[in-house]
Short mmCIF file of C-alpha atoms and ligand atoms in Angstrom, two decimals:
data_model
loop_
_atom_site.label_atom_id
_atom_site.label_comp_id
_atom_site.label_asym_id
_atom_site.label_seq_id
_atom_site.Cartn_x
_atom_site.Cartn_y
_atom_site.Cartn_z
CA MET P 1425 -9.95 -15.15 6.14
CA THR P 1426 -8.98 -12.56 3.46
CA ARG P 1427 -9.69 -13.47 -0.14
CA LEU P 1428 -6.72 -12.55 -2.07
CA LEU P 1429 -7.05 -13.90 -5.72
CA ILE P 1430 -10.74 -12.73 -6.57
CA ALA P 1431 -11.06 -13.84 -9.59
CA ARG P 1432 -8.89 -15.03 -12.88
CA GLY P 1433 -9.28 -13.72 -16.67
CA HIS P 1434 -7.66 -13.16 -19.81
CA SER P 1435 -6.67 -10.03 -21.55
CA LEU P 1436 -4.48 -9.74 -24.65
CA GLY P 1437 -1.67 -8.84 -22.15
CA GLY P 1438 -2.13 -12.27 -20.94
CA PRO P 1439 -3.86 -13.91 -17.63
CA CYS P 1440 -4.72 -11.22 -15.10
CA VAL P 1441 -5.38 -11.75 -11.41
CA LYS P 1442 -7.71 -9.86 -9.36
CA GLU P 1443 -5.90 -9.53 -6.13
CA ARG P 1444 -6.23 -7.03 -3.25
CA THR P 1445 -3.30 -4.93 -1.71
CA PHE P 1446 -2.42 -2.76 0.92
CA ILE P 1447 -1.53 0.75 0.44
CA ALA P 1448 -0.54 2.92 3.38
CA VAL P 1449 -0.03 6.96 3.58
CA LYS P 1450 2.74 6.88 6.27
CA PRO P 1451 3.11 9.65 9.07
CA ASP P 1452 4.93 11.96 6.74
CA GLY P 1453 2.36 11.98 4.51
CA VAL P 1454 -0.77 12.46 6.70
CA GLN P 1455 1.08 15.29 8.13
CA ARG P 1456 1.92 17.03 5.01
CA ARG P 1457 -1.73 16.54 3.68
CA LEU P 1458 -0.93 13.98 0.74
CA ILE P 1459 -3.76 11.54 1.89
CA GLY P 1460 -6.33 12.46 -0.79
CA GLN P 1461 -3.77 13.15 -3.32
CA ILE P 1462 -2.41 9.36 -3.12
CA ILE P 1463 -6.25 7.71 -2.84
CA HIS P 1464 -6.45 9.81 -6.06
CA ARG P 1465 -3.54 7.97 -8.05
CA PHE P 1466 -5.50 4.68 -7.18
CA GLU P 1467 -8.90 5.72 -7.83
CA ARG P 1468 -8.23 7.41 -11.04
CA ARG P 1469 -6.41 4.61 -11.87
CA GLY P 1470 -9.51 2.55 -11.66
CA PHE P 1471 -8.92 0.11 -8.41
CA LYS P 1472 -11.33 -0.37 -6.19
CA LEU P 1473 -11.14 0.69 -2.25
CA VAL P 1474 -12.49 -2.20 0.20
CA GLY P 1475 -11.20 -1.03 3.26
CA MET P 1476 -9.55 2.13 5.27
CA LYS P 1477 -8.59 3.44 8.63
CA LEU P 1478 -6.61 6.04 10.27
CA LEU P 1479 -4.41 4.94 13.38
CA GLN P 1480 -1.90 5.42 15.36
CA VAL P 1481 0.50 2.25 14.47
CA SER P 1482 1.96 1.15 17.64
CA LYS P 1483 5.36 -0.69 18.12
CA ASP P 1484 4.30 -3.93 18.21
CA LEU P 1485 2.36 -3.77 15.10
CA LEU P 1486 5.18 -2.11 13.42
CA SER P 1487 7.70 -4.97 13.82
CA GLU P 1488 5.42 -7.50 12.70
CA HIS P 1489 4.73 -5.46 9.21
CA TYR P 1490 8.59 -4.87 9.42
CA CYS P 1491 9.63 -8.39 10.75
CA GLN P 1492 12.39 -8.64 8.16
CA LEU P 1493 13.64 -5.35 8.65
CA THR P 1494 14.33 -5.58 12.20
CA LYS P 1495 17.97 -6.41 12.10
CA LYS P 1496 18.74 -3.08 9.90
CA PRO P 1497 20.79 0.04 11.02
CA PHE P 1498 17.92 2.25 10.09
CA TYR P 1499 15.19 -0.21 12.23
CA PRO P 1500 15.02 1.94 15.46
CA ASP P 1501 14.93 5.50 13.16
CA LEU P 1502 12.18 3.30 11.09
CA VAL P 1503 10.41 2.49 14.34
CA ASP P 1504 10.16 6.03 15.20
CA TYR P 1505 9.07 7.32 12.05
CA MET P 1506 6.33 5.05 11.61
CA THR P 1507 4.83 6.07 15.16
CA SER P 1508 5.13 9.78 15.09
CA GLY P 1509 1.96 10.49 13.99
CA PRO P 1510 -1.25 8.65 12.17
CA VAL P 1511 -1.21 6.39 9.35
CA VAL P 1512 -4.19 5.35 6.95
CA ALA P 1513 -4.35 2.42 6.47
CA MET P 1514 -5.80 1.06 3.33
CA VAL P 1515 -6.54 -2.37 1.40
CA TRP P 1516 -7.51 -1.65 -2.51
CA GLU P 1517 -8.21 -3.93 -5.03
CA GLY P 1518 -8.11 -4.75 -8.78
CA PRO P 1519 -6.06 -7.07 -11.46
CA ASP P 1520 -2.78 -7.54 -10.61
CA ILE P 1521 -3.05 -4.53 -8.40
CA VAL P 1522 0.14 -5.90 -6.48
CA LYS P 1523 2.79 -5.03 -9.23
CA THR P 1524 0.76 -2.40 -11.00
CA SER P 1525 0.52 -0.42 -7.13
CA ARG P 1526 4.27 -0.84 -6.67
CA MET P 1527 5.18 0.60 -9.95
CA MET P 1528 2.91 3.67 -9.02
CA VAL P 1529 4.63 4.06 -5.39
CA GLY P 1530 8.29 3.85 -7.40
CA HIS P 1531 11.37 2.62 -6.08
CA THR P 1532 11.85 2.83 -2.35
CA ASN P 1533 14.53 5.71 -2.61
CA PRO P 1534 12.79 8.28 -3.91
CA ALA P 1535 16.26 10.16 -5.41
CA GLU P 1536 15.84 6.81 -7.80
CA ALA P 1537 12.15 6.79 -8.18
CA HIS P 1538 10.68 7.76 -11.83
CA ALA P 1539 9.03 10.75 -12.32
CA GLY P 1540 5.05 10.53 -12.49
CA THR P 1541 5.78 7.73 -9.46
CA ILE P 1542 3.93 9.22 -5.86
CA ARG P 1543 7.66 8.65 -4.31
CA ALA P 1544 9.45 10.75 -6.96
CA ASP P 1545 6.52 13.47 -7.09
CA PHE P 1546 6.29 13.87 -3.05
CA SER P 1547 9.89 13.13 -1.33
CA PHE P 1548 13.01 13.04 -1.55
CA HIS P 1549 14.63 11.43 0.55
CA ILE P 1550 14.34 7.14 1.49
CA SER P 1551 13.78 7.77 5.19
CA ARG P 1552 10.72 9.72 4.61
CA ASN P 1553 9.10 8.49 1.62
CA VAL P 1554 5.50 9.10 1.88
CA VAL P 1555 3.49 5.76 0.73
CA HIS P 1556 3.87 1.74 1.86
CA ALA P 1557 2.92 -0.84 -1.00
CA SER P 1558 2.78 -4.70 -0.34
CA ASP P 1559 5.78 -6.07 -2.52
CA SER P 1560 4.65 -9.50 -3.45
CA THR P 1561 0.90 -11.32 -3.20
CA GLU P 1562 2.37 -13.21 -0.15
CA GLY P 1563 3.23 -10.16 1.65
CA ALA P 1564 -0.22 -8.43 0.58
CA GLN P 1565 -1.58 -11.34 2.15
CA ARG P 1566 0.16 -11.26 5.31
CA GLU P 1567 -0.17 -7.57 5.64
CA ILE P 1568 -3.68 -7.45 5.28
CA GLN P 1569 -4.70 -9.81 7.81
CA LEU P 1570 -2.18 -8.20 10.39
CA TRP P 1571 -3.66 -4.50 9.38
CA PHE P 1572 -6.99 -5.66 9.25
CA ASP P 1573 -9.86 -7.72 10.12
CA GLY P 1574 -11.82 -9.75 7.58
CA LYS P 1575 -15.26 -8.27 8.40
CA ASP P 1576 -13.94 -4.47 7.98
CA LEU P 1577 -13.30 -5.55 4.18
CA LEU P 1578 -16.33 -4.37 1.56
CA ASN P 1579 -17.20 -7.05 -0.92
CA TRP P 1580 -18.77 -4.37 -3.07
CA ASP P 1581 -19.73 -3.30 -6.81
CA CYS P 1582 -18.02 -0.72 -8.64
CA ILE P 1583 -20.29 0.53 -11.30
CA ASP P 1584 -17.41 0.97 -14.22
CA GLN P 1585 -16.30 -2.68 -12.86
CA SER P 1586 -17.08 -3.80 -16.91
CA VAL P 1587 -16.11 -1.06 -18.43
CA THR P 1588 -12.39 -1.04 -17.00
CA SER P 1589 -11.60 -4.54 -17.35
CA GLU P 1590 -12.97 -7.74 -18.32
CA LEU P 1591 -13.11 -9.69 -14.82
P1 IDP K 996 9.70 -0.55 0.08
O1 IDP K 996 8.89 0.37 1.40
O2 IDP K 996 9.87 0.27 -0.78
O3 IDP K 996 9.45 -1.62 0.53
P2 IDP K 996 11.18 -1.86 2.14
O4 IDP K 996 12.72 -2.33 1.96
O5 IDP K 996 10.46 -2.61 2.14
O6 IDP K 996 11.21 -0.65 1.30
O7 IDP K 996 11.69 -1.02 3.24
C1 IDP K 996 10.88 -0.95 4.18
C2 IDP K 996 10.80 1.08 4.22
O8 IDP K 996 12.17 1.18 5.33
C3 IDP K 996 11.03 1.95 3.40
O9 IDP K 996 9.46 2.81 2.58
C4 IDP K 996 11.86 3.28 4.49
O10 IDP K 996 10.80 3.84 4.72
C5 IDP K 996 12.47 2.64 5.14
N1 IDP K 996 14.10 2.30 4.49
C6 IDP K 996 14.63 1.04 4.22
N2 IDP K 996 15.89 0.90 4.12
C7 IDP K 996 16.36 2.79 4.35
C8 IDP K 996 17.33 3.26 4.47
O11 IDP K 996 18.14 2.78 4.09
N3 IDP K 996 17.13 4.49 5.57
C9 IDP K 996 16.78 4.94 5.93
N4 IDP K 996 14.94 3.90 5.84
C10 IDP K 996 14.99 2.84 4.88
MG1 MG K 997 8.83 -3.41 1.76
#
């Protein structure tokens, strides 16, 4: 069983929750050799990597992952895109990471994403937006369980943990 809420603390900004979220470098990001730059965004923010794998996604996994989108007109193209090559699937951990990582990733449509977000910096079209991030804590829990065995997620102490947050 994946633990989502790992610890709670309080800061001047209000309560903060240490969470896990699911991040994936999509096939266009892998083909364009952006894996390192995307991982770097999360590392330099101070988040902790707890699981990672490179895989060819099956249509079955994808249809579960995007179960809310199967009726959308773009869904067949989305399946072709997401199964066109390898994906890097990751689980990252940190305070309020679900919300923060969505801000780091940016708007679904890169043309509307703010400069400095991953999608704005590396892409320009909604059909090839380089990266996935879970959109809610419930979604993160569902996606982590879908993509990873609990045993493949590591609980480990990062040496700067007490410097970067009070959790
Ligand atoms: P999100 O990735 O920002 O959470 P969702 O609405 O969950 O956005 O859509 C999932 C993915 O489906 C998007 O990241 C994008 O790859 C694709 N997608 C969404 N809307 C469109 C569209 O209008 N045209 C083509 N692809 C789309
Ligand atoms: Mg989504």
